[in-house]
CSV table of C-alpha atoms in Angstrom, one decimal:
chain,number,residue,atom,x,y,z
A,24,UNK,CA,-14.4,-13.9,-20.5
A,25,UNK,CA,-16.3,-14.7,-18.0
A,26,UNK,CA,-20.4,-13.4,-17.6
A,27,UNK,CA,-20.6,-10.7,-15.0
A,28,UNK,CA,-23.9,-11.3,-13.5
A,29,UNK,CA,-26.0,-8.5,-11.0
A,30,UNK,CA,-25.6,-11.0,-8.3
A,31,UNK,CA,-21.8,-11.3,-8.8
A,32,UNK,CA,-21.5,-7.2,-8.4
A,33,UNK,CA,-23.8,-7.6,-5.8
A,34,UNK,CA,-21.8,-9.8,-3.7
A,35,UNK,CA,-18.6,-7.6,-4.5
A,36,UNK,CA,-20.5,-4.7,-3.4
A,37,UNK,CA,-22.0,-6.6,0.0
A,38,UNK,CA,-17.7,-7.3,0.5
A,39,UNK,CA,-16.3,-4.4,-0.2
A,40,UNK,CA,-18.7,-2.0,0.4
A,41,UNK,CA,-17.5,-0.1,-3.5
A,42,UNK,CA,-19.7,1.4,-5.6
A,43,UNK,CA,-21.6,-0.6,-8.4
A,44,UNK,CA,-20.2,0.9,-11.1
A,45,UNK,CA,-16.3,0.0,-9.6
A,46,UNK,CA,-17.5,-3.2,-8.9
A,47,UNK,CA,-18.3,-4.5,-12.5
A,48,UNK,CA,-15.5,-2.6,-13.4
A,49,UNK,CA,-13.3,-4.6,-10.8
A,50,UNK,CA,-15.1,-7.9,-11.9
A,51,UNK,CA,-14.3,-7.2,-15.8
A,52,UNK,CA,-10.4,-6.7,-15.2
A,53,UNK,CA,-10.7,-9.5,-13.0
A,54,UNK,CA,-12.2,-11.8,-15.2
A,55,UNK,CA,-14.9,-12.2,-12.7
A,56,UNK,CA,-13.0,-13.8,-10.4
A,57,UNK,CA,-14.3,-12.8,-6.9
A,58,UNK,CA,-11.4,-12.8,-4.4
A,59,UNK,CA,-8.7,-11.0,-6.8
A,60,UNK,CA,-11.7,-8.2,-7.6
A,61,UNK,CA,-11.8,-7.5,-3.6
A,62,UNK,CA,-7.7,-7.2,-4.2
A,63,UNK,CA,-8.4,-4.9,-6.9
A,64,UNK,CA,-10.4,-2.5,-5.2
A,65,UNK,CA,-8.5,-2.2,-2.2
A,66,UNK,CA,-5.2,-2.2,-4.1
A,67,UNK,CA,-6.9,0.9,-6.1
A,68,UNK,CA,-8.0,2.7,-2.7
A,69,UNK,CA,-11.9,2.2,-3.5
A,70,UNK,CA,-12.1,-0.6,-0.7
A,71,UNK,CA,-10.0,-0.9,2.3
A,72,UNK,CA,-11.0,-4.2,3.7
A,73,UNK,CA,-13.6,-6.4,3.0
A,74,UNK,CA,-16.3,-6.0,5.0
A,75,UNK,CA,-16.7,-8.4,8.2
A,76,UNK,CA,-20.2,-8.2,7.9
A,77,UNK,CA,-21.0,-9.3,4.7
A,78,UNK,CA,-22.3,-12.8,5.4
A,79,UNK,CA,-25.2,-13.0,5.9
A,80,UNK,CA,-26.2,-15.9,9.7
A,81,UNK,CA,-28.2,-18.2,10.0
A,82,UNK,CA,-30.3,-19.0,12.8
A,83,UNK,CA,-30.1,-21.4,15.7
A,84,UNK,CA,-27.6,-21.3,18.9
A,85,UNK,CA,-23.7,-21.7,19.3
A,86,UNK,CA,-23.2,-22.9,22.7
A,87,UNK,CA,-20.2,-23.9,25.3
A,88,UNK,CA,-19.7,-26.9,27.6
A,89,UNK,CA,-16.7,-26.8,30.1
A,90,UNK,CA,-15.5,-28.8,32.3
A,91,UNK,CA,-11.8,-27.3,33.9
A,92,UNK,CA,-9.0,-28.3,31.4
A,93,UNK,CA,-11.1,-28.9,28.6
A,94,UNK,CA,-14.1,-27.3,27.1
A,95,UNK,CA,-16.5,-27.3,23.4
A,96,UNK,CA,-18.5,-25.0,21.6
A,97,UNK,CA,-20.9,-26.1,19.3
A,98,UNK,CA,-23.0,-24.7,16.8
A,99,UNK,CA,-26.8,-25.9,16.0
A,100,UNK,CA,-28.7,-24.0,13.4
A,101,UNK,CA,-32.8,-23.5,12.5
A,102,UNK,CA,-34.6,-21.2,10.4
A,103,UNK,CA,-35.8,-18.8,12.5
A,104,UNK,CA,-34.7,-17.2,16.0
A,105,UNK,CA,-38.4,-18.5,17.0
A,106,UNK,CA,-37.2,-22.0,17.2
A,107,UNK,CA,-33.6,-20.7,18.9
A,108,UNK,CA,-35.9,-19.5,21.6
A,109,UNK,CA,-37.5,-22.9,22.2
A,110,UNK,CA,-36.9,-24.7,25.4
A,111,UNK,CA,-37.0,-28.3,23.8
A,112,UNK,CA,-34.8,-26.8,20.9
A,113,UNK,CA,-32.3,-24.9,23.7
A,114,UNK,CA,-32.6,-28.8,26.1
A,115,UNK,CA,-31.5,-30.4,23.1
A,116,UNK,CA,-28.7,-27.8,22.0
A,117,UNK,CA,-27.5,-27.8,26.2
A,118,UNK,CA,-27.0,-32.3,25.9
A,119,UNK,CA,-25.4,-32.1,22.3
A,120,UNK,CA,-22.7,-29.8,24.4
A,121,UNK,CA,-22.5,-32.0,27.0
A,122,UNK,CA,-21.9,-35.0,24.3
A,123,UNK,CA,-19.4,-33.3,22.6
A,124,UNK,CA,-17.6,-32.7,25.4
A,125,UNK,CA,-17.4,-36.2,26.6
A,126,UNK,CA,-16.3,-36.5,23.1
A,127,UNK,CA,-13.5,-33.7,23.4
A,128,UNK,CA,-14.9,-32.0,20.3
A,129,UNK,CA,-15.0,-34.8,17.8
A,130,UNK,CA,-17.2,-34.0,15.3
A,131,UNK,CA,-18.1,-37.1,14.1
A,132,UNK,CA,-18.1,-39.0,17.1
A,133,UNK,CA,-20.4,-36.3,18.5
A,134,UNK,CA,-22.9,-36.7,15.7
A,135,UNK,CA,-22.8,-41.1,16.3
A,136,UNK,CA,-23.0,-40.7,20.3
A,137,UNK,CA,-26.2,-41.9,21.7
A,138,UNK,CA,-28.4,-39.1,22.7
A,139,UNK,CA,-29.4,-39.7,26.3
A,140,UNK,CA,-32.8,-41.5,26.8
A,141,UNK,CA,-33.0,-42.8,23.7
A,142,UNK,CA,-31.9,-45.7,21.5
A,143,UNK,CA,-31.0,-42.7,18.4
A,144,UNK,CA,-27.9,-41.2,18.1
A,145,UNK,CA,-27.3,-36.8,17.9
A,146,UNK,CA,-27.5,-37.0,14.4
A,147,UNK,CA,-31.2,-38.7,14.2
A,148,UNK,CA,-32.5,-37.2,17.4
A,149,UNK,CA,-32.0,-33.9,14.8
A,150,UNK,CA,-33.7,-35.1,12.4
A,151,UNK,CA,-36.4,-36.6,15.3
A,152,UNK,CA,-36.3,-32.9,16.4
A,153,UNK,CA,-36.9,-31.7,12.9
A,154,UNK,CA,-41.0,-33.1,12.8
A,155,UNK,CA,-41.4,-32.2,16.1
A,156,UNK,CA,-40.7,-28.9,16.3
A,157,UNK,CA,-41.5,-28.3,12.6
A,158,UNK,CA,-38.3,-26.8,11.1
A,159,UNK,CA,-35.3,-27.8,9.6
A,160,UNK,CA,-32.1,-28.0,11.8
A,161,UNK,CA,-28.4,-29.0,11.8
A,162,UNK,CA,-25.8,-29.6,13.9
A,163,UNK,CA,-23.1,-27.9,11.8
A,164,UNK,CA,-19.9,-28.0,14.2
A,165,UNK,CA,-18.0,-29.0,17.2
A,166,UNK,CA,-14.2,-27.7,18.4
A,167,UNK,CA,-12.4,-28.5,21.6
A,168,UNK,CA,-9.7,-27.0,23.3
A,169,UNK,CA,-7.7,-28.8,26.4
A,170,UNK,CA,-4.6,-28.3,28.5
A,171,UNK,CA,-2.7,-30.5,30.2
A,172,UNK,CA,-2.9,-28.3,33.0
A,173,UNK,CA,-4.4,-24.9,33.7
A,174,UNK,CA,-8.0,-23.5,32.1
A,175,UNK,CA,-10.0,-23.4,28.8
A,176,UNK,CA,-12.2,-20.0,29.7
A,177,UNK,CA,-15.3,-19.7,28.1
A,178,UNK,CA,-18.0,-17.2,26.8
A,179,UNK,CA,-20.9,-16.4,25.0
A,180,UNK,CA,-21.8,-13.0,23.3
A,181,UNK,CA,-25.3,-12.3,22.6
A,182,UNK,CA,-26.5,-14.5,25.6
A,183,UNK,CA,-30.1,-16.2,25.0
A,184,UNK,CA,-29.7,-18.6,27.5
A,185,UNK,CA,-27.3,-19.7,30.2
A,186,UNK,CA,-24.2,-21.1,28.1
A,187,UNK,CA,-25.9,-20.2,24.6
A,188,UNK,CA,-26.2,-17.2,22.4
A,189,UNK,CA,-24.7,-15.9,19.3
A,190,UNK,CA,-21.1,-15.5,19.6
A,191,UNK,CA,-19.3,-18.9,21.4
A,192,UNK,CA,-15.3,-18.3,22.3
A,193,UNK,CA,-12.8,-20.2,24.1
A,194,UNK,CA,-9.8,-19.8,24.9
A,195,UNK,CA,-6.8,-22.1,26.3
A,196,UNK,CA,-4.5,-21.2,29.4
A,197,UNK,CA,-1.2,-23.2,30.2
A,198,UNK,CA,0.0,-22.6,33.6
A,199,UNK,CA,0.5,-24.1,37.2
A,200,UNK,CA,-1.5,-20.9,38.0
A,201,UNK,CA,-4.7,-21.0,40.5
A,202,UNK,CA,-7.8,-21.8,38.7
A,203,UNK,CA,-9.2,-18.5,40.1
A,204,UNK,CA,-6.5,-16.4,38.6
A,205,UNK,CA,-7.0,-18.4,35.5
A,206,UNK,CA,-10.6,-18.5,34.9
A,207,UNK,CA,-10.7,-14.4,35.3
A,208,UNK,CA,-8.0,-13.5,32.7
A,209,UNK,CA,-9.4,-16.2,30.0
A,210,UNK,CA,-13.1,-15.4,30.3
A,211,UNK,CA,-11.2,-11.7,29.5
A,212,UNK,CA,-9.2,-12.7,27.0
A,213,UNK,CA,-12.6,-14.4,25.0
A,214,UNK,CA,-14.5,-11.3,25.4
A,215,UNK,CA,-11.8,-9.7,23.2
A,216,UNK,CA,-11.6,-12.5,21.1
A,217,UNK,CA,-15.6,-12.1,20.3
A,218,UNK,CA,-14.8,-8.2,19.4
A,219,UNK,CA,-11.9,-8.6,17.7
A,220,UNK,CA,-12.1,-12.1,15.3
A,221,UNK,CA,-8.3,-12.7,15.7
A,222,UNK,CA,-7.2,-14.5,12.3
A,223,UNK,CA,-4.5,-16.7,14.3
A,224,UNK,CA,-3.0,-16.9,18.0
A,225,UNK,CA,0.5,-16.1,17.3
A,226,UNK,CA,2.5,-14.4,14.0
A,227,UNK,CA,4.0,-18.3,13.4
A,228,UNK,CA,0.4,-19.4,12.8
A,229,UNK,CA,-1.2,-16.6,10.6
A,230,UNK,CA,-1.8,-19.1,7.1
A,231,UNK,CA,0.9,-18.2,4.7
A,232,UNK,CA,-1.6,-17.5,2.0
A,233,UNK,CA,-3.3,-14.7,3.9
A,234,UNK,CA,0.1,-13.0,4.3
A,235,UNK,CA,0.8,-13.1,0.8
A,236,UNK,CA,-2.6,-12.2,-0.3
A,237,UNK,CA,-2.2,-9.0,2.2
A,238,UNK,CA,1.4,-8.5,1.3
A,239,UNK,CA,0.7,-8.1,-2.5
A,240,UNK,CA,-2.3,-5.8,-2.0
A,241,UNK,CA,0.4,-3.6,-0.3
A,242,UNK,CA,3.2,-4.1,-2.4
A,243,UNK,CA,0.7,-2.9,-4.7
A,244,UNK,CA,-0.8,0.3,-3.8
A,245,UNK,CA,2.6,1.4,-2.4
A,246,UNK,CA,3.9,1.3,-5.7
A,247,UNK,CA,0.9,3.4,-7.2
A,248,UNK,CA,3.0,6.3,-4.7
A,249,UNK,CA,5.9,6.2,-7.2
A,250,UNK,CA,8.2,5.8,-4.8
A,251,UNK,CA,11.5,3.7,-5.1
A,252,UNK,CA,12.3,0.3,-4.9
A,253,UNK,CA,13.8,0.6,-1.7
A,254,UNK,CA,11.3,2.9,0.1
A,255,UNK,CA,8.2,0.7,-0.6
A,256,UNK,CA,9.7,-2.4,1.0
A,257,UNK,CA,10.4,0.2,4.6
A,258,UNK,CA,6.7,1.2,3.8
A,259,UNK,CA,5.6,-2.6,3.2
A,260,UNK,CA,7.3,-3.6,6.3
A,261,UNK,CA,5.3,-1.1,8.9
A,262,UNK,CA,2.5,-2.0,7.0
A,263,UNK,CA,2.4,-5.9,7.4
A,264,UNK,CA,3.7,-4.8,10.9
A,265,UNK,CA,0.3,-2.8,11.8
A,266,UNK,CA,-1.4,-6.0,9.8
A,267,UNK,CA,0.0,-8.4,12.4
A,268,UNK,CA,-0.9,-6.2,14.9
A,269,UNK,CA,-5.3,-6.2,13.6
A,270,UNK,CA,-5.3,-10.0,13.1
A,271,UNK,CA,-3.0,-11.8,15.2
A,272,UNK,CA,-4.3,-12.2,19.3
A,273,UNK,CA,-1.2,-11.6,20.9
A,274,UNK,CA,-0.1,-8.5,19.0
A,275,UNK,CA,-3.6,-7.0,19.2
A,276,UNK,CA,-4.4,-4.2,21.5
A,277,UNK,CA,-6.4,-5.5,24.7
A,278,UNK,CA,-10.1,-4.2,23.9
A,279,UNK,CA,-10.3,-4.5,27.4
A,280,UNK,CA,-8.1,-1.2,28.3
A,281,UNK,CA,-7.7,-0.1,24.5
A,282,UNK,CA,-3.7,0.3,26.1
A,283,UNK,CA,-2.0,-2.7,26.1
A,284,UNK,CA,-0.8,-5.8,24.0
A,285,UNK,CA,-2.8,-8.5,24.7
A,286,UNK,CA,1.0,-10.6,24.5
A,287,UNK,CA,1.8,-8.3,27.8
A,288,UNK,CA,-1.5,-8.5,29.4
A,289,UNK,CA,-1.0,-12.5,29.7
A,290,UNK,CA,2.8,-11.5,30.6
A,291,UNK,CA,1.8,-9.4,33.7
A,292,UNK,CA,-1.0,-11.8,34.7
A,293,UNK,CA,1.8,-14.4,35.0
A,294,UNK,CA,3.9,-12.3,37.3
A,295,UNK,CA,1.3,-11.2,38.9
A,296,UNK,CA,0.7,-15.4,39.5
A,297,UNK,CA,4.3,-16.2,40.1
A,298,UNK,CA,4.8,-18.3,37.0
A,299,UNK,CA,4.4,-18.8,33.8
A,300,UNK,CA,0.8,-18.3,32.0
A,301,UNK,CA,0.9,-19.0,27.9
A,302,UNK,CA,-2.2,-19.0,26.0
A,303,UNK,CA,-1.9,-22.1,23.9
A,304,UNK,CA,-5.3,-21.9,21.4
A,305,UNK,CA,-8.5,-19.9,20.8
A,306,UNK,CA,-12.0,-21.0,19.5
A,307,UNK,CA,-14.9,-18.6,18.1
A,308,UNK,CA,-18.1,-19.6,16.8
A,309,UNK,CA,-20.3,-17.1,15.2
A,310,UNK,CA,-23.5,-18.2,14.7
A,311,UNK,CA,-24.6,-18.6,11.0
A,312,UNK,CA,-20.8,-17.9,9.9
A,313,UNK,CA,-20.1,-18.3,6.1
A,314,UNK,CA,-23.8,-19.9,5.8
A,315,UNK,CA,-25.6,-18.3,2.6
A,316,UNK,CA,-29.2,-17.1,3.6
A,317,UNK,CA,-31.4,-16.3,0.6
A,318,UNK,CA,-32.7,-13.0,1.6
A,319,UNK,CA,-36.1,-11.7,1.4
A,320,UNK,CA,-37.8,-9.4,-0.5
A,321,UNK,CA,-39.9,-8.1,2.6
A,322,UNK,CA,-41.6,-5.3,-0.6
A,323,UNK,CA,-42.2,-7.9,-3.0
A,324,UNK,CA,-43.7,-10.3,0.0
A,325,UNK,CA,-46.3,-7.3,0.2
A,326,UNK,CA,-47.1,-6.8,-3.5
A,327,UNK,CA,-47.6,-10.9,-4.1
A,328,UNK,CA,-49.7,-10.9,-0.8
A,329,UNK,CA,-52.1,-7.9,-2.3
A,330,UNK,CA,-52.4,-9.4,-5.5
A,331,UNK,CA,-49.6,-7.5,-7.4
């Protein structure tokens, strides 16, 4: 059986949000295994979800470069928010954009382009940018999004600067539209895709996994009910249903309005245009996302600092 370490209920707890003691207890029937604890708890009522917040970012900027039918966001981390607030560290950020987007998002191109003025490419003037400015950095990722005609919208949450901040979205538009018409419904559309963290565009492209995964944590605590057979699969349909309807974009509810499906949002904007608008892919960057941050111990910082 696996050892159930403090740190492994800690990280449950930090998830799920559970008690300690149901933690370890998830953790031990689980065999420690992480993911199928999280199923465990919410399967058993003592966790509904696991908890969006739990990771814990990094610092540094995610940041957008567009240019009409195509657009990047990027994200470049450091240690602290000092350095994110640094105008050589924000110059550099704003050109590794502007490369990427010459590179339509290419990752690794990105990082082997030549930084301009110099004879380095992005991926040394980094690590050039690293002993000047005294802290570690990285530039972790690049996406792109193009059409072949119509608008990839962009925004930034958490604005530091002008095209950088915390939260970087974009979002595609296919349409013969005006670029006008275009430009306003996408830069909405990305605002609700910061608040909301859509897991996929469209029902078809929600990973097959994630719908099991949430489909057996159902099947599961409908059966704790004791109803029949045949009235937990009604039940499991509403409920994967309402599921669709909290992580896919189009089925979600427009944050916008808090009325109406974003699906007929985009549907009205099109007649409203006189031909057809469909919203062909999504990006969002949140800054520091899945990084692990070892947290301080601001109490124990004081007790070494006096001696203790």
């Amino acid at each position: 059986m696996a050892q159930i370490t403090a740190a492994l209920v800690k990280e449950l707890r930090d998830k799920t949000g559970a008690g300690m003691m149901d933690c370890k207890k998830a953790l031990a029937e689980n065999d420690g295994d992480l993911e199928a604890s999280v199923d465990w708890l919410r399967q058993k009522g003592i966790a509904k979800a696991e908890k969006k917040a739990g990771r814990v970012a990094a610092e540094g900027l995610v940041a957008v470069a567009a240019s009409g039918a195509r657009a990047v966001a990027i994200e470049v981390n450091s240690e602290t928010d000092f350095v994110a607030r640094n105008e050589k560290f924000q110059a550099m950020v704003k050109n590794i954009a502007q490369i990427a987007l010459d590179n339509n998002g290419d990752f690794e191109a990105t990082q082997n382009a030549t930084y301009p003025g110099t004879s380095r490419n992005v991926a040394e003037e980094v690590k050039e940018a690293v002993g000047t400015i005294g802290e570690n950095m990285n530039f972790r990722r690049s996406i792109g999004l193009s059409v072949d005609k119509g608008v990839v919208a962009s925004y930034i949450h958490g604005t530091v600067v002008d095209g950088m901040g915390k939260i970087a979205v974009l979002v595609a538009l296919e349409s013969d539209a005006d670029e006008a018409t275009l430009s306003a419904l996408g830069k909405q559309l990305a605002m609700h895709v910061a608040a909301t963290n859509p897991a996929s565009l469209s029902v078809e492209d929600l990973d097959p996994e994630l719908l099991e995964r949430e489909r057996n944590v159902l099947i599961e605590q409908a059966r704790e009910s004791g109803k029949p057979d045949n009235i937990i699969e009604k039940m499991i349909e509403g409920r994967i249903r309402k599921y669709y309807e909290e992580v896919v974009l189009l089925e979600q509810t427009f944050v916008i309005d808090g009325e109406t499906k974003v699906s007929k949002v985009v549907d009205n904007a099109a007649k409203s245009a006189g031909t057809d608008i469909k919203v062909t892919g999504f990006v969002r960057l949140a800054l520091g996302e899945g990084i692990e941050k070892e947290e301080d111990d601001f109490a124990a910082e004081v007790a070494a600092a006096a001696g203790n």
